C-alpha cells in the first residue's frame, strides 16, 4: 500500500507541482518504515499536502495526518485520532534482540521528535502521551496540535484557515505586556 501512495504522490507532483494534494487518512496504522517512506515523499514533493482524517487515524496514520502542510491538516468531526509508541517484537539470540530493541528505540525517538515539531508539544509531553494508546476526538486533536481544523461545513472544506484578527490582536497585546 505504501508504495502505491508514494507513486501517486510522485505522479501528482509531476502532473501539476503547483496544485495541492489532498490525502484522506482512514488507517489503523502500520509499518513504521512504510509510513516513513510516505512521510519522506510528502516532504520531497513540491505541492502542499493537505491531510484529512475520515474515521480513524491511529499510530502511523495519526503521524501522517499530522505531517500534512501546516494550516491544511483536518479531520471530520466524528473521527478518532490515536498516538502511541511504535509496536514490535524481538526474537532470536541475545545479540539479535539487542539490535531489534535499539532499532525500536531509534524509531520511537525519531517519530516523537517529528510529532513534537508537528504539534508544538514538548518532547517530554509527547514521550509521556505516547507511552500508552492516547485517543483523541477531532476537537481534542486540534487543541493538541495534530490538526489545524475540524471540517464542519463541507462547502468550506479544505480551504486554508484564515488568520483571525482577534488572535493577532491578542498576540500583540500579550507581547506588549
CSV table of N, CA and C in Angstrom, one decimal:
chain,number,residue,atom,x,y,z
A,1,UNK,N,0.8,-1.2,0.0
A,1,UNK,CA,0.0,0.0,0.0
A,1,UNK,C,0.9,1.3,0.0
A,2,UNK,N,1.9,1.3,0.8
A,2,UNK,CA,2.8,2.5,0.9
A,2,UNK,C,3.4,2.8,-0.4
A,3,UNK,N,3.8,1.8,-1.2
A,3,UNK,CA,4.4,2.0,-2.5
A,3,UNK,C,3.5,2.7,-3.4
A,4,UNK,N,2.2,2.3,-3.4
A,4,UNK,CA,1.2,2.9,-4.2
A,4,UNK,C,1.0,4.3,-3.9
A,5,UNK,N,0.9,4.6,-2.6
A,5,UNK,CA,0.7,6.0,-2.1
A,5,UNK,C,1.9,6.9,-2.5
A,6,UNK,N,3.1,6.4,-2.4
A,6,UNK,CA,4.3,7.1,-2.8
A,6,UNK,C,4.3,7.4,-4.3
A,7,UNK,N,3.9,6.3,-5.1
A,7,UNK,CA,3.8,6.5,-6.5
A,7,UNK,C,2.8,7.6,-6.9
A,8,UNK,N,1.7,7.5,-6.2
A,8,UNK,CA,0.6,8.5,-6.5
A,8,UNK,C,1.1,9.9,-6.2
A,9,UNK,N,1.7,10.1,-5.1
A,9,UNK,CA,2.2,11.4,-4.7
A,9,UNK,C,3.2,11.9,-5.7
A,10,UNK,N,4.1,11.1,-6.1
A,10,UNK,CA,5.1,11.5,-7.2
A,10,UNK,C,4.5,11.8,-8.5
A,11,UNK,N,3.4,11.0,-8.9
A,11,UNK,CA,2.7,11.3,-10.1
A,11,UNK,C,2.0,12.6,-10.0
A,12,UNK,N,1.3,12.9,-9.0
A,12,UNK,CA,0.6,14.1,-8.8
A,12,UNK,C,1.5,15.3,-8.8
A,13,UNK,N,2.7,15.2,-8.2
A,13,UNK,CA,3.7,16.2,-8.3
A,13,UNK,C,4.1,16.5,-9.7
A,14,UNK,N,4.3,15.4,-10.5
A,14,UNK,CA,4.8,15.5,-11.9
A,14,UNK,C,3.7,16.2,-12.7
A,15,UNK,N,2.5,15.9,-12.5
A,15,UNK,CA,1.4,16.4,-13.3
A,15,UNK,C,1.1,17.9,-13.1
A,16,UNK,N,1.1,18.3,-11.8
A,16,UNK,CA,0.9,19.7,-11.5
A,16,UNK,C,1.5,20.1,-10.2
A,17,UNK,N,2.8,20.5,-10.2
A,17,UNK,CA,3.5,20.8,-9.0
A,17,UNK,C,3.0,22.0,-8.2
A,18,UNK,N,2.1,22.7,-8.7
A,18,UNK,CA,1.5,23.9,-8.0
A,18,UNK,C,0.2,23.6,-7.4
A,19,UNK,N,-0.4,22.4,-7.7
A,19,UNK,CA,-1.7,22.1,-7.2
A,19,UNK,C,-1.6,21.3,-5.9
A,20,UNK,N,-2.3,21.7,-4.8
A,20,UNK,CA,-2.3,21.0,-3.6
A,20,UNK,C,-2.8,19.6,-3.8
A,21,UNK,N,-2.2,18.7,-3.0
A,21,UNK,CA,-2.7,17.3,-3.0
A,21,UNK,C,-3.4,17.0,-1.7
A,22,UNK,N,-4.6,16.4,-1.8
A,22,UNK,CA,-5.4,16.1,-0.6
A,22,UNK,C,-5.2,14.6,-0.3
A,23,UNK,N,-4.8,14.3,0.9
A,23,UNK,CA,-4.6,12.9,1.3
A,23,UNK,C,-5.6,12.5,2.4
A,24,UNK,N,-6.5,11.7,2.1
A,24,UNK,CA,-7.5,11.3,3.1
A,24,UNK,C,-6.9,10.1,3.9
A,25,UNK,N,-7.0,10.2,5.2
A,25,UNK,CA,-6.4,9.2,6.1
A,25,UNK,C,-7.5,8.5,6.9
A,26,UNK,N,-7.7,7.2,6.7
A,26,UNK,CA,-8.5,6.3,7.4
A,26,UNK,C,-7.7,5.0,7.7
A,27,UNK,N,-6.9,5.0,8.7
A,27,UNK,CA,-5.9,4.0,8.9
A,27,UNK,C,-5.7,3.6,10.4
A,28,UNK,N,-5.7,2.3,10.6
A,28,UNK,CA,-5.3,1.9,12.0
A,28,UNK,C,-3.8,1.9,12.2
A,29,UNK,N,-3.0,2.3,11.2
A,29,UNK,CA,-1.6,2.3,11.4
A,29,UNK,C,-0.9,1.2,10.6
A,30,UNK,N,0.3,1.0,10.8
A,30,UNK,CA,1.0,0.0,10.1
A,30,UNK,C,2.5,0.1,10.3
A,31,UNK,N,3.3,-0.4,9.3
A,31,UNK,CA,4.7,-0.4,9.4
A,31,UNK,C,5.3,1.0,9.5
A,32,UNK,N,6.3,1.1,10.4
A,32,UNK,CA,6.9,2.4,10.6
A,32,UNK,C,7.7,2.8,9.4
A,33,UNK,N,8.5,1.8,8.8
A,33,UNK,CA,9.3,2.1,7.7
A,33,UNK,C,8.5,2.5,6.4
A,34,UNK,N,7.3,1.8,6.3
A,34,UNK,CA,6.5,2.1,5.1
A,34,UNK,C,5.9,3.5,5.3
A,35,UNK,N,5.5,3.8,6.6
A,35,UNK,CA,4.9,5.2,6.8
A,35,UNK,C,6.0,6.2,6.6
A,36,UNK,N,7.2,6.0,7.0
A,36,UNK,CA,8.3,7.0,6.8
A,36,UNK,C,8.6,7.2,5.3
A,37,UNK,N,8.4,6.2,4.5
A,37,UNK,CA,8.5,6.3,3.0
A,37,UNK,C,7.5,7.3,2.5
A,38,UNK,N,6.3,7.2,3.0
A,38,UNK,CA,5.2,8.2,2.6
A,38,UNK,C,5.5,9.6,3.2
A,39,UNK,N,6.0,9.6,4.4
A,39,UNK,CA,6.3,10.9,5.1
A,39,UNK,C,7.4,11.6,4.3
A,40,UNK,N,8.5,10.9,4.0
A,40,UNK,CA,9.6,11.5,3.2
A,40,UNK,C,9.2,12.0,1.9
A,41,UNK,N,8.3,11.2,1.2
A,41,UNK,CA,7.8,11.6,-0.1
A,41,UNK,C,6.9,12.9,0.0
A,42,UNK,N,6.1,13.0,1.1
A,42,UNK,CA,5.3,14.2,1.3
A,42,UNK,C,6.2,15.4,1.4
A,43,UNK,N,7.3,15.3,2.1
A,43,UNK,CA,8.2,16.4,2.3
A,43,UNK,C,9.1,16.6,1.0
A,44,UNK,N,9.2,15.6,0.2
A,44,UNK,CA,10.1,15.7,-1.0
A,44,UNK,C,9.4,16.4,-2.2
A,45,UNK,N,8.1,16.2,-2.3
A,45,UNK,CA,7.4,16.8,-3.5
A,45,UNK,C,7.1,18.3,-3.3
A,46,UNK,N,6.8,18.9,-4.4
A,46,UNK,CA,6.6,20.4,-4.4
A,46,UNK,C,5.2,20.8,-3.9
A,47,UNK,N,4.2,20.1,-4.2
A,47,UNK,CA,2.8,20.6,-3.8
A,47,UNK,C,2.7,20.5,-2.3
A,48,UNK,N,1.8,21.4,-1.7
A,48,UNK,CA,1.4,21.2,-0.3
A,48,UNK,C,0.6,19.9,-0.3
A,49,UNK,N,0.7,19.2,0.8
A,49,UNK,CA,-0.2,18.0,1.1
A,49,UNK,C,-1.1,18.3,2.2
A,50,UNK,N,-2.4,18.4,1.9
A,50,UNK,CA,-3.4,18.6,2.9
A,50,UNK,C,-3.9,17.2,3.3
A,51,UNK,N,-4.0,17.0,4.6
A,51,UNK,CA,-4.4,15.7,5.2
A,51,UNK,C,-5.8,15.9,5.8
A,52,UNK,N,-6.6,14.8,5.7
A,52,UNK,CA,-8.0,14.8,6.2
A,52,UNK,C,-8.2,13.5,6.8
A,53,UNK,N,-8.5,13.5,8.1
A,53,UNK,CA,-8.9,12.2,8.8
A,53,UNK,C,-10.4,11.9,8.6
A,54,UNK,N,-10.7,10.8,8.0
A,54,UNK,CA,-12.0,10.3,7.9
A,54,UNK,C,-12.2,9.0,8.6
A,55,UNK,N,-12.7,9.0,9.8
A,55,UNK,CA,-12.9,7.7,10.5
A,55,UNK,C,-11.9,7.6,11.6
A,56,UNK,N,-10.7,7.1,11.2
A,56,UNK,CA,-9.7,6.8,12.2
A,56,UNK,C,-8.3,7.1,11.7
A,57,UNK,N,-7.5,7.7,12.4
A,57,UNK,CA,-6.1,7.9,12.1
A,57,UNK,C,-5.3,7.5,13.4
A,58,UNK,N,-4.8,6.3,13.4
A,58,UNK,CA,-4.1,5.7,14.6
A,58,UNK,C,-2.7,5.4,14.2
A,59,UNK,N,-1.8,5.5,15.2
A,59,UNK,CA,-0.5,5.1,15.1
A,59,UNK,C,0.2,5.9,13.9
A,60,UNK,N,0.7,5.1,13.0
A,60,UNK,CA,1.4,5.8,11.8
A,60,UNK,C,0.4,6.6,11.0
A,61,UNK,N,-0.9,6.2,11.0
A,61,UNK,CA,-1.9,7.0,10.4
A,61,UNK,C,-2.0,8.4,11.0
A,62,UNK,N,-2.0,8.5,12.3
A,62,UNK,CA,-2.0,9.8,13.0
A,62,UNK,C,-0.7,10.6,12.8
A,63,UNK,N,0.4,9.9,12.7
A,63,UNK,CA,1.7,10.6,12.4
A,63,UNK,C,1.6,11.2,11.0
A,64,UNK,N,1.1,10.5,10.0
A,64,UNK,CA,1.0,11.1,8.6
A,64,UNK,C,-0.1,12.2,8.6
A,65,UNK,N,-1.2,12.0,9.3
A,65,UNK,CA,-2.2,13.1,9.4
A,65,UNK,C,-1.5,14.4,9.9
A,66,UNK,N,-0.7,14.3,10.9
A,66,UNK,CA,0.0,15.5,11.5
A,66,UNK,C,1.1,16.0,10.6
A,67,UNK,N,1.5,15.2,9.7
A,67,UNK,CA,2.7,15.6,8.8
A,67,UNK,C,2.2,16.4,7.6
A,68,UNK,N,0.9,16.6,7.4
A,68,UNK,CA,0.4,17.5,6.3
A,68,UNK,C,0.9,18.9,6.5
A,69,UNK,N,0.8,19.7,5.4
A,69,UNK,CA,1.2,21.0,5.4
A,69,UNK,C,0.5,21.8,6.5
A,70,UNK,N,1.2,22.5,7.3
A,70,UNK,CA,0.7,23.3,8.4
A,70,UNK,C,-0.4,24.2,7.9
A,71,UNK,N,-1.6,24.3,8.6
A,71,UNK,CA,-2.7,25.1,8.1
A,71,UNK,C,-3.6,24.3,7.2
A,72,UNK,N,-3.2,23.1,6.8
A,72,UNK,CA,-4.0,22.3,5.9
A,72,UNK,C,-4.2,20.8,6.4
A,73,UNK,N,-4.3,20.7,7.7
A,73,UNK,CA,-4.5,19.4,8.3
A,73,UNK,C,-5.8,19.4,9.0
A,74,UNK,N,-6.7,18.5,8.6
A,74,UNK,CA,-8.1,18.5,9.0
A,74,UNK,C,-8.6,17.1,9.5
A,75,UNK,N,-9.8,17.2,10.1
A,75,UNK,CA,-10.5,16.0,10.5
A,75,UNK,C,-12.0,16.2,10.4
A,76,UNK,N,-12.7,15.1,10.0
A,76,UNK,CA,-14.1,15.2,10.1
A,76,UNK,C,-14.5,15.1,11.6
A,77,UNK,N,-15.7,15.7,12.0
A,77,UNK,CA,-16.0,15.8,13.4
A,77,UNK,C,-16.0,14.6,14.2
A,78,UNK,N,-16.4,13.4,13.7
A,78,UNK,CA,-16.6,12.2,14.5
A,78,UNK,C,-15.4,11.3,14.3
A,79,UNK,N,-14.4,11.7,13.7
A,79,UNK,CA,-13.2,10.9,13.6
A,79,UNK,C,-12.5,10.7,14.9
A,80,UNK,N,-11.6,9.7,15.0
A,80,UNK,CA,-10.8,9.4,16.2
A,80,UNK,C,-9.3,9.4,15.8
A,81,UNK,N,-8.5,10.0,16.6
A,81,UNK,CA,-7.1,10.0,16.3
A,81,UNK,C,-6.4,9.4,17.5
A,82,UNK,N,-5.4,8.6,17.3
A,82,UNK,CA,-4.7,7.9,18.4
A,82,UNK,C,-3.2,7.9,18.1
A,83,UNK,N,-2.4,8.3,19.1
A,83,UNK,CA,-0.9,8.2,19.0
A,83,UNK,C,-0.4,7.2,20.1
A,84,UNK,N,0.7,6.6,19.8
A,84,UNK,CA,1.3,5.7,20.8
A,84,UNK,C,2.7,5.4,20.3
A,85,UNK,N,3.5,4.7,21.1
A,85,UNK,CA,4.9,4.4,20.7
A,85,UNK,C,4.8,3.3,19.7
A,86,UNK,N,5.9,3.1,18.9
A,86,UNK,CA,5.9,2.1,17.9
A,86,UNK,C,5.8,0.7,18.6
A,87,UNK,N,5.1,-0.2,17.9
A,87,UNK,CA,5.0,-1.6,18.4
A,87,UNK,C,5.9,-2.5,17.6
A,88,UNK,N,6.3,-3.6,18.3
A,88,UNK,CA,7.2,-4.5,17.6
A,88,UNK,C,7.5,-5.7,18.6
A,89,UNK,N,8.2,-6.6,18.1
A,89,UNK,CA,8.7,-7.7,18.9
A,89,UNK,C,10.1,-8.1,18.5
A,90,UNK,N,10.6,-9.0,19.3
A,90,UNK,CA,12.0,-9.4,19.0
A,90,UNK,C,12.1,-10.9,19.3
A,91,UNK,N,12.9,-11.5,18.4
A,91,UNK,CA,13.2,-13.0,18.6
A,91,UNK,C,14.6,-13.3,18.2
A,92,UNK,N,15.1,-14.4,18.6
A,92,UNK,CA,16.4,-14.8,18.2
A,92,UNK,C,17.3,-14.8,19.4
A,93,UNK,N,18.6,-14.7,19.1
A,93,UNK,CA,19.6,-14.7,20.2
A,93,UNK,C,19.7,-13.3,20.9
A,94,UNK,N,20.5,-13.3,22.0
A,94,UNK,CA,20.6,-12.0,22.7
A,94,UNK,C,21.0,-10.9,21.8
A,95,UNK,N,22.0,-11.1,21.0
A,95,UNK,CA,22.5,-10.0,20.1
A,95,UNK,C,21.4,-9.6,19.2
A,96,UNK,N,20.7,-10.5,18.6
A,96,UNK,CA,19.6,-10.1,17.7
A,96,UNK,C,18.5,-9.3,18.4
A,97,UNK,N,18.2,-9.7,19.6
A,97,UNK,CA,17.2,-9.0,20.4
A,97,UNK,C,17.7,-7.6,20.7
A,98,UNK,N,19.0,-7.4,21.1
A,98,UNK,CA,19.5,-6.1,21.4
A,98,UNK,C,19.5,-5.2,20.1
A,99,UNK,N,19.8,-5.8,19.0
A,99,UNK,CA,19.7,-5.0,17.7
A,99,UNK,C,18.3,-4.5,17.5
A,100,UNK,N,17.4,-5.4,17.6
A,100,UNK,CA,16.0,-5.0,17.3
A,100,UNK,C,15.4,-4.0,18.4
A,101,UNK,N,15.9,-4.2,19.6
A,101,UNK,CA,15.5,-3.2,20.7
A,101,UNK,C,16.0,-1.8,20.4
A,102,UNK,N,17.3,-1.8,19.9
A,102,UNK,CA,17.9,-0.5,19.6
A,102,UNK,C,17.2,0.2,18.4
A,103,UNK,N,16.8,-0.7,17.4
A,103,UNK,CA,16.0,-0.1,16.3
A,103,UNK,C,14.7,0.4,16.7
A,104,UNK,N,14.0,-0.2,17.7
A,104,UNK,CA,12.7,0.3,18.2
A,104,UNK,C,12.9,1.6,18.9
A,105,UNK,N,14.0,1.7,19.7
A,105,UNK,CA,14.3,3.0,20.3
A,105,UNK,C,14.6,4.1,19.4
A,106,UNK,N,15.3,3.8,18.3
A,106,UNK,CA,15.5,4.7,17.2
A,106,UNK,C,14.2,5.2,16.6
A,107,UNK,N,13.3,4.3,16.3
A,107,UNK,CA,12.1,4.7,15.7
A,107,UNK,C,11.2,5.6,16.6
A,108,UNK,N,11.2,5.2,17.9
A,108,UNK,CA,10.5,6.0,18.9
A,108,UNK,C,11.0,7.4,19.0
A,109,UNK,N,12.3,7.5,19.1
A,109,UNK,CA,12.9,8.9,19.2
A,109,UNK,C,12.6,9.7,18.0
A,110,UNK,N,12.8,9.1,16.8
A,110,UNK,CA,12.6,9.8,15.5
A,110,UNK,C,11.1,10.2,15.4
A,111,UNK,N,10.2,9.3,15.6
A,111,UNK,CA,8.7,9.7,15.5
A,111,UNK,C,8.3,10.7,16.5
A,112,UNK,N,8.8,10.6,17.7
A,112,UNK,CA,8.4,11.5,18.8
A,112,UNK,C,9.0,12.9,18.5
A,113,UNK,N,10.2,13.0,18.0
A,113,UNK,CA,10.8,14.2,17.6
A,113,UNK,C,9.9,15.0,16.5
A,114,UNK,N,9.5,14.2,15.5
A,114,UNK,CA,8.7,14.8,14.5
A,114,UNK,C,7.3,15.2,15.0
A,115,UNK,N,6.7,14.4,15.9
A,115,UNK,CA,5.4,14.7,16.5
A,115,UNK,C,5.5,16.0,17.3
A,116,UNK,N,6.6,16.1,18.0
A,116,UNK,CA,6.8,17.4,18.8
A,116,UNK,C,6.9,18.6,17.9
A,117,UNK,N,7.6,18.4,16.8
A,117,UNK,CA,7.7,19.5,15.8
A,117,UNK,C,6.3,19.8,15.2
A,118,UNK,N,5.6,18.8,14.7
A,118,UNK,CA,4.3,19.0,14.0
A,118,UNK,C,3.2,19.6,15.0
A,119,UNK,N,3.3,19.2,16.2
A,119,UNK,CA,2.2,19.6,17.1
A,119,UNK,C,2.5,20.9,18.0
A,120,UNK,N,3.8,21.1,18.1
A,120,UNK,CA,4.2,22.2,19.0
A,120,UNK,C,4.3,21.8,20.5
A,121,UNK,N,4.0,20.5,20.7
A,121,UNK,CA,4.1,20.0,22.1
A,121,UNK,C,5.6,19.7,22.5
A,122,UNK,N,5.9,19.8,23.7
A,122,UNK,CA,7.3,19.5,24.2
A,122,UNK,C,7.5,18.0,23.9
A,123,UNK,N,8.8,17.7,23.7
A,123,UNK,CA,9.2,16.3,23.5
A,123,UNK,C,8.9,15.5,24.8
A,124,UNK,N,9.0,16.1,25.9
A,124,UNK,CA,8.7,15.4,27.2
A,124,UNK,C,7.2,15.0,27.2
A,125,UNK,N,6.3,15.9,26.8
A,125,UNK,CA,4.9,15.6,26.7
A,125,UNK,C,4.6,14.5,25.7
A,126,UNK,N,5.2,14.6,24.5
A,126,UNK,CA,5.0,13.6,23.5
A,126,UNK,C,5.4,12.2,24.0
A,127,UNK,N,6.6,12.2,24.7
A,127,UNK,CA,7.1,10.9,25.2
A,127,UNK,C,6.1,10.3,26.3
A,128,UNK,N,5.5,11.2,27.1
A,128,UNK,CA,4.6,10.8,28.1
A,128,UNK,C,3.3,10.3,27.5
A,129,UNK,N,2.8,11.1,26.5
A,129,UNK,CA,1.5,10.8,25.9
A,129,UNK,C,1.5,9.5,25.0
A,130,UNK,N,2.7,9.2,24.4
A,130,UNK,CA,2.8,8.1,23.6
A,130,UNK,C,3.2,6.8,24.3
A,131,UNK,N,3.4,6.9,25.6
A,131,UNK,CA,3.7,5.7,26.4
A,131,UNK,C,2.7,4.6,26.3
A,132,UNK,N,1.4,5.1,26.2
A,132,UNK,CA,0.3,4.1,26.0
A,132,UNK,C,-0.6,4.7,24.9
A,133,UNK,N,-1.6,3.9,24.5
A,133,UNK,CA,-2.5,4.5,23.5
A,133,UNK,C,-3.2,5.7,24.0
A,134,UNK,N,-3.1,6.8,23.2
A,134,UNK,CA,-3.7,8.1,23.6
A,134,UNK,C,-4.7,8.5,22.5
A,135,UNK,N,-6.0,8.3,22.8
A,135,UNK,CA,-7.1,8.6,21.8
A,135,UNK,C,-7.6,10.0,22.0
A,136,UNK,N,-7.9,10.6,20.9
A,136,UNK,CA,-8.4,12.0,20.9
A,136,UNK,C,-9.6,12.1,19.9
A,137,UNK,N,-10.5,13.0,20.3
A,137,UNK,CA,-11.6,13.4,19.3
A,137,UNK,C,-10.9,14.3,18.3
A,138,UNK,N,-11.7,14.7,17.3
A,138,UNK,CA,-11.2,15.7,16.3
A,138,UNK,C,-10.9,17.0,17.0
A,139,UNK,N,-11.8,17.4,17.9
A,139,UNK,CA,-11.6,18.7,18.6
A,139,UNK,C,-10.4,18.6,19.5
A,140,UNK,N,-10.2,17.5,20.2
A,140,UNK,CA,-9.0,17.4,21.1
A,140,UNK,C,-7.7,17.3,20.3
A,141,UNK,N,-7.8,16.7,19.1
A,141,UNK,CA,-6.6,16.6,18.2
A,141,UNK,C,-6.2,18.0,17.7
A,142,UNK,N,-7.2,18.9,17.5
A,142,UNK,CA,-6.9,20.2,17.1
A,142,UNK,C,-6.3,21.0,18.3
A,143,UNK,N,-6.8,20.8,19.4
A,143,UNK,CA,-6.2,21.5,20.6
A,143,UNK,C,-4.8,21.0,20.9
A,144,UNK,N,-4.5,19.8,20.6
A,144,UNK,CA,-3.2,19.2,20.8
A,144,UNK,C,-2.2,19.6,19.8
A,145,UNK,N,-2.7,20.0,18.6
A,145,UNK,CA,-1.8,20.5,17.5
A,145,UNK,C,-1.6,19.5,16.4
A,146,UNK,N,-2.3,18.3,16.5
A,146,UNK,CA,-2.1,17.3,15.4
A,146,UNK,C,-2.8,17.7,14.1
A,147,UNK,N,-3.9,18.5,14.2
A,147,UNK,CA,-4.6,19.0,13.1
A,147,UNK,C,-4.8,20.5,13.3
A,148,UNK,N,-5.2,21.2,12.2
A,148,UNK,CA,-5.5,22.6,12.2
A,148,UNK,C,-7.0,23.0,12.3
A,149,UNK,N,-7.8,22.0,11.9
A,149,UNK,CA,-9.2,22.4,11.8
A,149,UNK,C,-10.1,21.1,11.8
A,150,UNK,N,-11.3,21.3,12.2
A,150,UNK,CA,-12.3,20.2,12.1
A,150,UNK,C,-13.3,20.7,11.1
A,151,UNK,N,-13.6,19.9,10.1
A,151,UNK,CA,-14.5,20.2,9.0
A,151,UNK,C,-15.9,20.0,9.4
A,152,UNK,N,-16.6,21.2,9.6
A,152,UNK,CA,-18.0,21.2,10.0
A,152,UNK,C,-18.9,21.5,8.8
A,153,UNK,N,-18.4,22.4,7.9
A,153,UNK,CA,-19.1,22.8,6.8
A,153,UNK,C,-18.4,22.4,5.5
A,154,UNK,N,-18.9,21.3,4.8
A,154,UNK,CA,-18.2,20.8,3.7
A,154,UNK,C,-18.1,21.8,2.5
A,155,UNK,N,-18.9,22.8,2.5
A,155,UNK,CA,-18.7,23.8,1.4
A,155,UNK,C,-17.4,24.6,1.6
A,156,UNK,N,-17.0,24.7,2.8
A,156,UNK,CA,-15.7,25.5,3.1
A,156,UNK,C,-14.6,24.6,3.4
A,157,UNK,N,-14.8,23.3,3.2
A,157,UNK,CA,-13.7,22.3,3.5
A,157,UNK,C,-12.5,22.5,2.6
A,158,UNK,N,-11.3,22.2,3.2
A,158,UNK,CA,-10.0,22.2,2.6
A,158,UNK,C,-9.6,23.6,2.1
A,159,UNK,N,-10.1,24.6,2.6
A,159,UNK,CA,-9.6,26.0,2.3
A,159,UNK,C,-8.6,26.3,3.4
A,160,UNK,N,-7.6,27.1,3.0
A,160,UNK,CA,-6.6,27.5,4.1
A,160,UNK,C,-7.3,28.2,5.2
A,161,UNK,N,-6.9,27.9,6.4
A,161,UNK,CA,-7.5,28.6,7.6
A,161,UNK,C,-7.1,30.0,7.6
A,162,UNK,N,-8.1,31.0,7.7
A,162,UNK,CA,-7.8,32.4,7.8
A,162,UNK,C,-7.1,32.7,9.2
A,163,UNK,N,-6.2,33.7,9.1
A,163,UNK,CA,-5.7,34.2,10.4
A,163,UNK,C,-6.7,35.1,11.0
A,164,UNK,N,-7.0,34.8,12.2
A,164,UNK,CA,-8.0,35.5,13.0
A,164,UNK,C,-7.5,36.9,13.4
A,165,UNK,N,-8.2,37.9,13.1
A,165,UNK,CA,-7.8,39.3,13.5
A,165,UNK,C,-7.7,39.4,15.0
A,166,UNK,N,-8.7,38.7,15.7
A,166,UNK,CA,-8.8,38.7,17.1
A,166,UNK,C,-7.5,38.1,17.7
A,167,UNK,N,-7.1,36.9,17.2
A,167,UNK,CA,-6.0,36.2,17.8
A,167,UNK,C,-4.7,37.0,17.5
A,168,UNK,N,-4.6,37.7,16.4
A,168,UNK,CA,-3.4,38.5,16.1
A,168,UNK,C,-3.4,39.7,17.0
A,169,UNK,N,-4.5,40.3,17.3
A,169,UNK,CA,-4.6,41.4,18.3
A,169,UNK,C,-4.2,41.0,19.7
A,170,UNK,N,-4.7,39.8,20.1
A,170,UNK,CA,-4.4,39.2,21.4
A,170,UNK,C,-2.9,39.0,21.5
A,171,UNK,N,-2.3,38.5,20.4
A,171,UNK,CA,-0.8,38.2,20.4
A,171,UNK,C,0.0,39.5,20.6
A,172,UNK,N,-0.5,40.6,19.9
A,172,UNK,CA,0.2,41.8,20.0
A,172,UNK,C,0.1,42.4,21.4
A,173,UNK,N,-1.1,42.3,22.0
A,173,UNK,CA,-1.3,42.7,23.4
A,173,UNK,C,-0.5,42.0,24.4
A,174,UNK,N,-0.4,40.7,24.2
A,174,UNK,CA,0.4,39.8,25.1
A,174,UNK,C,1.9,40.2,25.0
A,175,UNK,N,2.4,40.5,23.8
A,175,UNK,CA,3.8,40.8,23.5
A,175,UNK,C,4.1,42.2,24.2
A,176,UNK,N,3.1,43.1,24.1
A,176,UNK,CA,3.3,44.4,24.7
A,176,UNK,C,3.3,44.4,26.2
A,177,UNK,N,2.6,43.4,26.8
A,177,UNK,CA,2.5,43.4,28.3
A,177,UNK,C,3.7,42.9,28.9
